[in-house]
Amino acid sequence: MIDATSVKNSISAISKAMALNIDLLTKLDSEAGDGDLGISMKQGFSAAAETLASFEEEDVGKLLMKCSAVLNETSPSTLGTILSMGIFASGKALKGKTECSAIEAADAFDLGLQAIMKRSKSKPGEKTILDALIPAQNALREAALLGLSDSELLKAAAKAASEGCEKTKSMVSIHGRAAYYASNSIGRQDGGATAGKIIFEALSKSSREAI
Amino acid sequence: MKKIINHPDAFVDETLEGILLAHPDKLKAVDGNLRAMARTCATKGKAGVITGGGSGHLPTFLGYVGKGMLDACAVGNVFASPSAQVMLKCIKAADQGAGVICLYGNYGGDRMNFEMASELADMEDIKVEHIVVSDDIASAPPENADGRRGVAGLFFAYKIAGAAADLMMSLSEVSEVTRRALDNIRSIGVAVSPCILPQVGFPTFSIGADELEVGMGIHGEPGIETRRMMKADEIAEMMLEKLTAEIHLDKGDRASILVNGLGATPREELYIVYRKAAKILIEKGVEIIDPEIGEFATSMEMAGVSLSLLKLNDEELLRLYKHPASTPFYVKEASR
């Protein structure tokens, strides 16, 4: 079950994980992009966590939309924009709810991913964050349908995100600056997918701690 | 590396503060947010035309906010898209009840943020149209023209759209004439030395000492080929040849031509390039309308030059191109 407290705790957990992984993200992005991924993720999620902590709102959807706006404004990278678009679409779907089930959350997450794919004109297999998020979404839905507990389903999602991220090593970049060096991209793990993996690992860890 | 700055993190905001202090008659920060700049005078019922993009390209994008051109501009960090929130502020500032056109270069981050901003504007019942400029012929082949980047040709697009809106044409009319202009605008550039992002402090790509990058983008995106350094006349001839392969210019045709320095190229060199391009066109029997030579879309201290064409056989485009404008970086006097 997801409510305002769990949304706030989740964003705070992601913020801490991004801060811990800033060097890894910077390194991955410097090899293919312009190197601002680590700082951009840290800045964006820490601002979002800070804003949400003092934002008195019980509506899960409105909280997510607020998170999207702050992330968009404080994380000036393409990945910041992409995540903010996804979170916005998920938030819109959950607007009016003060709590939601795992299935409802999985549906909202799916709408977020659809928005990302439409707007960024990308699909799985193109060496992007989608290669971590889509497997996570599939695992999440499957686990939710089986009626697993929140911490079990997030564990499954984190595992799927991590495996998906690993697979980006054998993919060729076709989006963004990384695409200019497409032929050199094989063997490198995608920075965006790594951020996706960090997000789900943080969510999984935070749900275990919450028990 | 030497840069005349105070602190890399303050680069964008201090630039904006300077511009605002210099042009308080023309510009204002929307709701006190320096990243959302709008013109000071507004006309009720006028279609709004706004733009946005990363910093590091002055006079593009912000420099063309003013009467007869743009109503507002969303400003991002160096080479990074502004946020959708800042764009929304600009849309709201530019909306005078007739809707707003977002006219911007074809870059992933800018496109996604403008789309998100228009979704937010839609929730506030503001009509928004998007026109994406992709004039750089070196960034993709003609069959994939939608994937091309927007470069100095943005200036021509701003000029036409801004003039149409200034003449109180409706949102759909401004949009139609701007799209017609885009069919007649193409650009290409060459770079001879790289640029340095303030927060990085060293060049993130290199160009060989005796080399020239044909078609390099304004963020250092690789070009179509690396060649041995060429003479100005050869560069002008090559660029014009590539442009006229897409925009045919024959005897009796009219066109404006824009020779744009990328940041570190002296005006003298730009005029040497213009000289050759103009001679070729004059010899062909093409009438050159109000050529522009200077800096329009730069890339920090990158050295190089780009050439843009705007074919003006269309009477309406010609009239709009001639329409007066007054912005911090560009003034067009009324023709006699």
XYZ file of C-alpha atoms in Angstrom:
547
model
C 0.000 0.000 0.000
C 1.288 3.426 -0.948
C 0.409 6.656 0.840
C 1.886 10.137 1.302
C 4.418 8.932 3.858
C 5.700 6.139 1.662
C 6.022 8.504 -1.332
C 8.040 10.949 0.776
C 10.216 8.147 2.198
C 10.796 6.717 -1.279
C 11.971 10.018 -2.752
C 14.201 10.577 0.259
C 15.709 7.089 -0.175
C 16.343 7.737 -3.877
C 17.953 11.067 -3.012
C 20.383 9.390 -0.592
C 21.221 6.661 -3.111
C 21.915 9.226 -5.874
C 24.260 11.118 -3.540
C 26.133 7.867 -2.779
C 26.444 7.032 -6.475
C 27.371 10.446 -7.830
C 30.889 9.383 -8.868
C 29.708 6.240 -10.637
C 27.100 8.177 -12.637
C 29.568 10.945 -13.469
C 32.090 8.388 -14.704
C 29.574 6.524 -16.892
C 28.243 9.756 -18.354
C 31.680 11.235 -19.038
C 32.487 8.250 -21.238
C 29.471 8.791 -23.476
C 27.707 12.049 -22.654
C 28.611 15.396 -21.179
C 29.319 14.160 -17.668
C 26.570 15.989 -15.806
C 24.431 12.973 -14.933
C 25.692 12.408 -11.377
C 25.385 16.002 -10.257
C 22.056 16.388 -12.029
C 20.487 13.332 -10.339
C 21.846 14.300 -6.923
C 20.644 17.911 -7.226
C 17.219 16.952 -8.571
C 16.314 14.250 -6.076
C 17.733 16.069 -3.081
C 15.641 19.152 -3.957
C 12.580 16.948 -4.521
C 13.074 15.137 -1.188
C 13.537 18.421 0.633
C 10.425 19.998 -0.918
C 8.234 16.960 -0.285
C 9.372 16.664 3.344
C 7.769 20.004 4.144
C 4.869 19.700 1.668
C 1.669 19.057 3.583
C -0.317 17.062 1.074
C -2.021 13.692 1.480
C -2.881 13.226 -2.219
C -0.353 10.744 -3.628
C -0.884 12.043 -7.178
C -0.342 15.668 -6.214
C 2.799 14.717 -4.292
C 4.198 13.006 -7.373
C 3.295 15.961 -9.600
C 5.075 18.275 -7.175
C 8.065 15.949 -7.191
C 8.046 16.049 -11.026
C 8.008 19.865 -11.079
C 10.891 20.191 -8.610
C 12.925 17.513 -10.377
C 12.343 19.207 -13.717
C 13.490 22.550 -12.411
C 16.523 21.366 -10.443
C 17.854 18.501 -12.552
C 18.864 20.171 -15.797
C 19.775 17.060 -17.780
C 17.847 15.068 -20.332
C 17.455 12.259 -17.812
C 16.044 14.714 -15.254
C 13.480 15.790 -17.844
C 12.645 12.201 -18.775
C 12.119 11.132 -15.155
C 10.088 14.225 -14.456
C 7.812 13.464 -17.440
C 7.301 9.909 -16.218
C 6.601 10.939 -12.635
C 4.199 13.622 -13.872
C 2.158 11.110 -15.887
C 2.117 8.659 -12.950
C 1.053 11.456 -10.616
C -1.749 12.517 -12.946
C -3.062 8.936 -12.891
C -3.050 8.812 -9.094
C -4.498 12.280 -8.518
C -7.295 12.207 -5.929
C -5.971 9.149 -4.094
C -4.569 9.324 -0.570
C -3.535 5.686 -0.784
C -3.222 3.140 -3.535
C -2.584 -0.569 -3.952
C 0.488 -2.116 -5.540
C -1.541 -2.880 -8.680
C -2.713 0.744 -8.929
C 0.849 1.917 -8.454
C 2.081 -0.492 -11.131
C -0.583 0.834 -13.532
C 0.419 4.438 -12.808
C 4.081 3.521 -13.272
C 3.181 1.962 -16.603
C 1.489 5.208 -17.726
C 4.657 7.040 -16.707
C 6.747 4.736 -18.863
C 4.358 5.169 -21.800
C 4.722 8.952 -21.485
C 8.514 8.643 -21.456
C 8.535 6.430 -24.535
C 6.184 8.716 -26.443
C 7.951 11.953 -25.587
C 11.509 10.731 -25.884
C 10.675 8.717 -29.009
C 12.486 5.718 -27.578
C 11.784 2.100 -26.784
C 13.494 -0.691 -24.845
C 16.716 -2.054 -26.335
C 18.113 1.386 -27.223
C 20.485 1.639 -24.265
C 18.497 4.020 -22.076
C 16.907 4.125 -18.642
C 13.957 2.233 -20.145
C 16.116 -0.880 -20.234
C 16.131 -0.843 -16.425
C 12.636 0.562 -15.815
C 10.638 -1.683 -18.153
C 11.935 -4.980 -16.679
C 11.284 -3.455 -13.238
C 7.737 -2.601 -14.249
C 7.121 -6.139 -15.571
C 8.495 -7.693 -12.386
C 6.467 -5.302 -10.267
C 3.212 -6.130 -12.011
C 3.858 -9.860 -11.917
C 4.688 -9.765 -8.216
C 1.680 -7.535 -7.489
C -0.653 -9.971 -9.263
C 0.777 -12.785 -7.136
C -0.101 -10.742 -4.082
C 3.462 -10.492 -2.747
C 4.272 -8.000 0.009
C 5.545 -4.511 -0.863
C 9.094 -5.343 0.119
C 9.040 -8.601 -1.870
C 7.727 -6.948 -4.978
C 10.212 -4.109 -4.806
C 12.971 -6.661 -4.319
C 11.858 -8.428 -7.500
C 11.697 -5.085 -9.343
C 15.185 -4.103 -8.165
C 16.588 -7.426 -9.325
C 14.956 -6.997 -12.742
C 16.220 -3.400 -13.035
C 19.732 -4.508 -12.175
C 19.660 -7.320 -14.757
C 18.232 -4.932 -17.353
C 20.968 -2.425 -16.599
C 23.627 -5.108 -17.040
C 22.199 -5.945 -20.483
C 22.770 -2.373 -21.693
C 26.471 -3.260 -21.936
C 25.788 -5.175 -25.130
C 23.521 -2.490 -26.620
C 24.346 0.314 -29.065
C 23.456 3.910 -28.134
C 21.046 5.610 -30.487
C 19.877 8.548 -28.371
C 21.523 11.765 -27.259
C 25.161 12.626 -27.376
C 26.070 8.968 -26.726
C 24.745 8.125 -30.193
C 27.560 10.132 -31.817
C 29.937 7.558 -30.442
C 27.577 4.652 -31.107
C 30.215 2.194 -32.271
C 32.225 2.778 -29.096
C 29.194 2.251 -26.896
C 29.262 -1.565 -26.867
C 30.735 -2.860 -23.626
C 29.719 0.256 -21.689
C 26.914 0.203 -19.163
C 24.386 2.972 -19.796
C 24.345 5.799 -17.253
C 20.581 6.282 -17.527
C 19.867 2.588 -16.963
C 22.242 2.719 -14.009
C 20.173 5.557 -12.537
C 17.076 3.381 -13.048
C 18.738 0.524 -11.212
C 19.775 2.864 -8.366
C 16.176 4.071 -8.049
C 14.743 0.564 -7.639
C 17.502 -0.642 -5.371
C 16.851 2.385 -3.148
C 13.106 1.681 -3.130
C 13.707 -1.950 -2.259
C 16.141 -1.102 0.526
C 13.809 1.537 1.966
C 10.834 -0.863 1.980
C 12.870 -3.492 3.846
C 13.866 -0.895 6.427
C 10.263 0.208 6.801
C 9.147 -3.216 8.015
C 42.076 27.966 -19.661
C 41.190 31.588 -19.065
C 37.646 32.845 -18.877
C 36.501 36.241 -17.713
C 34.046 35.001 -15.131
C 33.580 35.106 -11.355
C 32.498 31.560 -10.649
C 31.514 28.823 -13.112
C 28.262 28.165 -11.218
C 27.264 31.828 -11.484
C 27.965 32.054 -15.228
C 24.374 31.945 -16.457
C 22.702 34.032 -13.761
C 25.361 36.744 -13.855
C 25.074 36.930 -17.640
C 21.325 37.338 -17.284
C 21.674 39.972 -14.564
C 24.003 41.933 -16.840
C 21.598 41.763 -19.758
C 18.716 42.857 -17.559
C 20.710 45.783 -16.166
C 21.675 46.841 -19.679
C 18.208 46.592 -21.221
C 15.588 47.373 -18.567
C 13.538 49.163 -21.234
C 13.238 45.995 -23.326
C 13.399 43.036 -20.918
C 12.009 41.921 -17.585
C 12.388 38.778 -15.501
C 8.979 37.085 -15.187
C 8.006 36.844 -11.486
C 11.578 37.848 -10.682
C 12.901 34.597 -12.235
C 15.965 35.439 -14.334
C 15.545 32.246 -16.331
C 12.208 33.468 -17.714
C 12.757 36.703 -19.629
C 9.946 38.560 -21.321
C 9.649 41.820 -23.232
C 8.404 44.789 -21.294
C 5.629 45.881 -23.645
C 2.630 43.685 -24.366
C -0.151 44.101 -26.932
C -3.580 42.695 -26.085
C -4.781 40.089 -28.542
C -1.381 39.558 -30.173
C -0.283 35.977 -30.805
C 2.651 35.206 -28.515
C 5.934 33.866 -29.887
C 8.419 32.447 -27.412
C 11.585 30.418 -27.543
C 13.983 28.732 -25.176
C 17.210 26.829 -25.034
C 20.495 26.406 -23.261
C 22.914 29.220 -22.517
C 26.198 29.706 -24.314
C 24.863 30.804 -27.691
C 24.223 34.542 -27.373
C 22.619 36.395 -29.084
C 20.569 33.194 -29.508
C 18.108 32.668 -27.892
C 17.401 35.437 -25.415
C 18.878 38.236 -27.512
C 15.910 38.311 -29.872
C 13.241 39.075 -27.295
C 11.756 42.446 -28.144
C 9.344 44.322 -30.345
C 8.820 42.695 -33.738
C 10.469 39.439 -32.685
C 10.020 37.269 -29.572
C 7.801 37.841 -26.540
C 9.746 35.711 -24.082
C 12.606 33.268 -23.751
C 13.227 30.401 -21.311
C 16.914 30.196 -20.443
C 18.687 26.981 -19.477
C 22.138 26.234 -18.116
C 25.032 26.141 -20.551
C 24.081 23.779 -23.395
C 21.151 22.404 -21.360
C 17.411 22.759 -21.810
C 15.456 25.112 -19.570
C 12.864 23.397 -17.387
C 9.232 23.041 -18.396
C 8.332 25.190 -15.362
C 10.352 28.123 -16.689
C 8.876 27.609 -20.161
C 5.385 27.685 -18.638
C 6.182 31.053 -17.034
C 7.213 32.349 -20.468
C 4.087 30.955 -22.121
C 1.914 32.680 -19.511
C 3.821 35.946 -19.868
C 3.439 35.850 -23.660
C -0.226 34.897 -23.721
C -2.325 37.933 -24.565
C -5.444 35.895 -25.153
C -4.545 34.746 -28.681
C -2.372 31.760 -27.747
C 1.369 31.204 -27.940
C 3.759 29.664 -30.446
C 6.796 27.911 -29.010
C 9.479 28.266 -31.689
C 12.693 26.438 -30.850
C 15.602 24.391 -32.118
C 15.351 20.652 -32.553
C 17.131 19.270 -29.486
C 15.799 16.356 -27.410
C 15.786 18.110 -24.043
C 14.205 21.309 -25.356
C 11.562 19.384 -27.261
C 10.567 17.245 -24.272
C 10.421 20.216 -21.919
C 8.392 22.346 -24.336
C 5.947 19.452 -24.774
C 5.626 19.108 -21.017
C 5.213 22.881 -20.692
C 2.414 22.905 -23.247
C 0.668 20.127 -21.344
C 0.873 22.324 -18.219
C -0.348 25.352 -20.221
C -3.232 23.297 -21.546
C -4.365 22.712 -17.944
C -4.563 26.507 -17.661
C -6.479 26.776 -20.960
C -3.751 28.533 -22.932
C -3.575 27.534 -26.591
C -0.033 26.521 -27.511
C 1.489 25.578 -30.867
C 4.932 24.131 -31.439
C 7.257 24.876 -34.325
C 10.565 23.054 -34.243
C 13.420 24.515 -36.266
C 15.783 22.044 -37.936
C 17.821 24.039 -40.429
C 21.266 22.422 -40.037
C 21.695 20.350 -43.207
C 24.877 18.744 -41.882
C 23.123 17.069 -38.958
C 21.074 14.568 -40.985
C 20.443 13.711 -44.644
C 17.390 15.210 -46.445
C 15.377 11.996 -46.049
C 15.725 12.403 -42.284
C 15.285 16.205 -42.235
C 13.092 16.008 -39.110
C 16.122 14.834 -37.175
C 18.182 17.890 -38.034
C 19.308 20.320 -35.350
C 18.335 23.972 -35.167
C 21.173 26.489 -35.580
C 21.593 30.072 -36.847
C 18.567 29.773 -39.131
C 16.542 30.233 -35.933
C 17.221 33.942 -36.377
C 15.327 34.036 -39.687
C 12.486 32.012 -38.154
C 12.232 34.425 -35.188
C 12.248 37.369 -37.592
C 9.388 36.064 -39.726
C 7.234 34.741 -36.850
C 7.797 37.870 -34.757
C 6.895 40.188 -37.619
C 3.749 38.211 -38.429
C 2.627 38.363 -34.790
C 3.501 42.067 -34.610
C 1.200 42.655 -37.591
C -1.560 41.036 -35.494
C -1.885 37.941 -37.628
C -3.732 35.118 -35.838
C -1.948 32.216 -34.142
C -2.682 29.873 -37.050
C -1.610 32.481 -39.617
C 1.669 33.131 -37.785
C 2.221 29.408 -37.552
C 1.489 28.867 -41.251
C 3.796 31.628 -42.492
C 6.575 30.536 -40.118
C 6.410 26.970 -41.404
C 6.522 28.338 -44.949
C 9.630 30.311 -43.993
C 11.258 27.180 -42.547
C 10.870 25.451 -45.915
C 13.069 28.249 -47.260
C 15.727 28.272 -44.519
C 18.869 26.115 -44.438
C 22.205 26.416 -42.639
C 25.606 24.790 -42.493
C 28.718 25.590 -40.504
C 32.386 24.773 -40.108
C 34.392 24.832 -36.883
C 38.133 25.331 -36.531
C 38.609 25.324 -32.753
C 36.536 23.933 -29.853
C 34.672 25.621 -27.000
C 35.027 25.311 -23.237
C 32.094 24.898 -20.857
C 32.633 27.104 -17.783
C 31.807 24.282 -15.385
C 34.163 21.876 -17.131
C 37.102 24.218 -17.671
C 38.737 22.478 -20.628
C 37.604 21.616 -24.171
C 35.482 18.458 -24.200
C 36.382 17.731 -27.820
C 39.282 18.644 -30.045
C 39.886 19.824 -33.585
C 43.307 19.197 -35.133
C 45.615 22.216 -35.491
C 45.480 22.149 -39.298
C 41.961 20.764 -39.538
C 38.438 21.981 -40.020
C 35.212 20.218 -39.020
C 32.550 20.515 -41.686
C 29.078 20.546 -40.170
C 30.035 20.559 -36.504
C 27.066 21.398 -34.264
C 26.925 24.375 -31.897
C 27.580 22.066 -28.949
C 30.526 20.378 -30.626
C 28.471 17.555 -32.121
C 30.703 15.810 -34.679
C 30.325 17.049 -38.229
C 30.060 15.234 -41.520
C 33.751 15.290 -42.321
C 37.113 16.476 -41.065
C 39.159 18.251 -43.713
C 42.515 19.929 -43.984
C 42.179 23.652 -43.232
C 40.729 25.497 -46.210
C 40.879 29.052 -47.559
C 37.949 31.378 -46.835
C 36.827 31.332 -50.477
C 36.844 27.539 -50.545
C 34.833 27.412 -47.321
C 32.275 29.898 -48.629
C 31.988 28.053 -51.921
C 31.613 24.657 -50.255
C 28.963 25.861 -47.778
C 26.965 27.669 -50.458
C 27.122 24.663 -52.738
C 25.700 22.391 -50.015
C 22.952 24.889 -49.160
C 21.885 25.517 -52.750
C 21.672 21.768 -53.340
C 18.588 21.983 -51.101
C 17.411 25.543 -51.696
C 17.821 26.135 -55.383
C 18.724 29.682 -56.322
C 18.567 30.763 -59.940
C 18.617 33.985 -61.889
C 15.913 36.331 -60.664
C 15.504 34.646 -57.278
C 15.699 36.634 -54.037
C 17.405 35.506 -50.845
C 18.844 36.813 -47.633
C 22.092 35.403 -46.399
C 23.430 35.274 -42.871
C 27.121 34.819 -42.136
C 27.397 33.847 -38.486
C 30.520 33.746 -36.355
C 30.633 30.941 -33.763
C 32.177 33.110 -31.040
C 35.897 33.494 -31.650
C 35.980 34.398 -35.316
C 36.731 38.050 -36.164
C 34.242 40.066 -38.164
C 36.945 40.573 -40.776
C 36.986 36.850 -41.506
C 33.186 36.749 -41.626
C 33.201 39.513 -44.248
C 35.822 37.631 -46.272
C 33.455 34.660 -46.318
C 30.502 36.909 -47.153
C 32.467 38.478 -50.017
C 32.852 35.165 -51.801
C 29.310 33.969 -51.093
C 27.859 37.272 -52.313
C 29.972 37.214 -55.490
C 28.772 33.716 -56.332
C 25.142 34.695 -55.823
C 25.454 37.970 -57.730
C 27.083 36.140 -60.601
C 24.146 33.719 -60.634
C 21.767 36.677 -60.876
C 20.334 36.205 -57.377
C 19.165 39.365 -55.604
C 20.564 39.466 -52.054
C 18.118 41.027 -49.575
C 19.459 42.678 -46.380
C 22.363 40.315 -45.647
C 23.424 39.899 -42.017
C 27.064 39.430 -41.043
C 27.995 39.028 -37.378
C 27.314 36.823 -34.381
C 23.828 35.346 -34.167
C 24.169 31.805 -32.799
C 27.498 31.211 -31.106
C 29.104 28.401 -29.190
C 31.132 30.111 -26.448
C 34.695 30.569 -27.752
C 34.380 28.161 -30.642
C 35.984 29.523 -33.797
C 34.219 28.941 -37.048
C 31.525 30.264 -39.314
C 28.102 29.227 -40.473
C 26.092 30.269 -43.466
C 22.294 30.419 -43.539
C 19.987 31.103 -46.449
C 16.441 32.420 -46.458
C 14.899 32.326 -49.900
C 12.548 35.273 -50.259
C 10.730 34.820 -53.573
C 7.491 34.751 -51.545
C 6.169 38.354 -51.285
C 4.724 37.855 -47.808
C 7.980 36.441 -46.426
C 9.827 39.386 -47.977
C 7.471 41.877 -46.336
C 7.809 40.172 -42.953
C 11.589 40.000 -43.231
C 11.640 43.762 -43.905
C 9.334 44.538 -40.964
C 11.022 46.615 -38.233
C 12.198 45.013 -34.998
C 13.962 46.166 -31.882
C 15.646 43.735 -29.495
C 18.764 43.947 -27.292
C 20.904 42.243 -29.943
C 19.192 43.151 -33.201
C 17.509 46.220 -34.600
C 15.791 46.453 -37.952
C 14.918 49.918 -39.159
C 11.714 50.472 -41.121
C 12.530 50.429 -44.844
C 12.059 53.637 -46.736
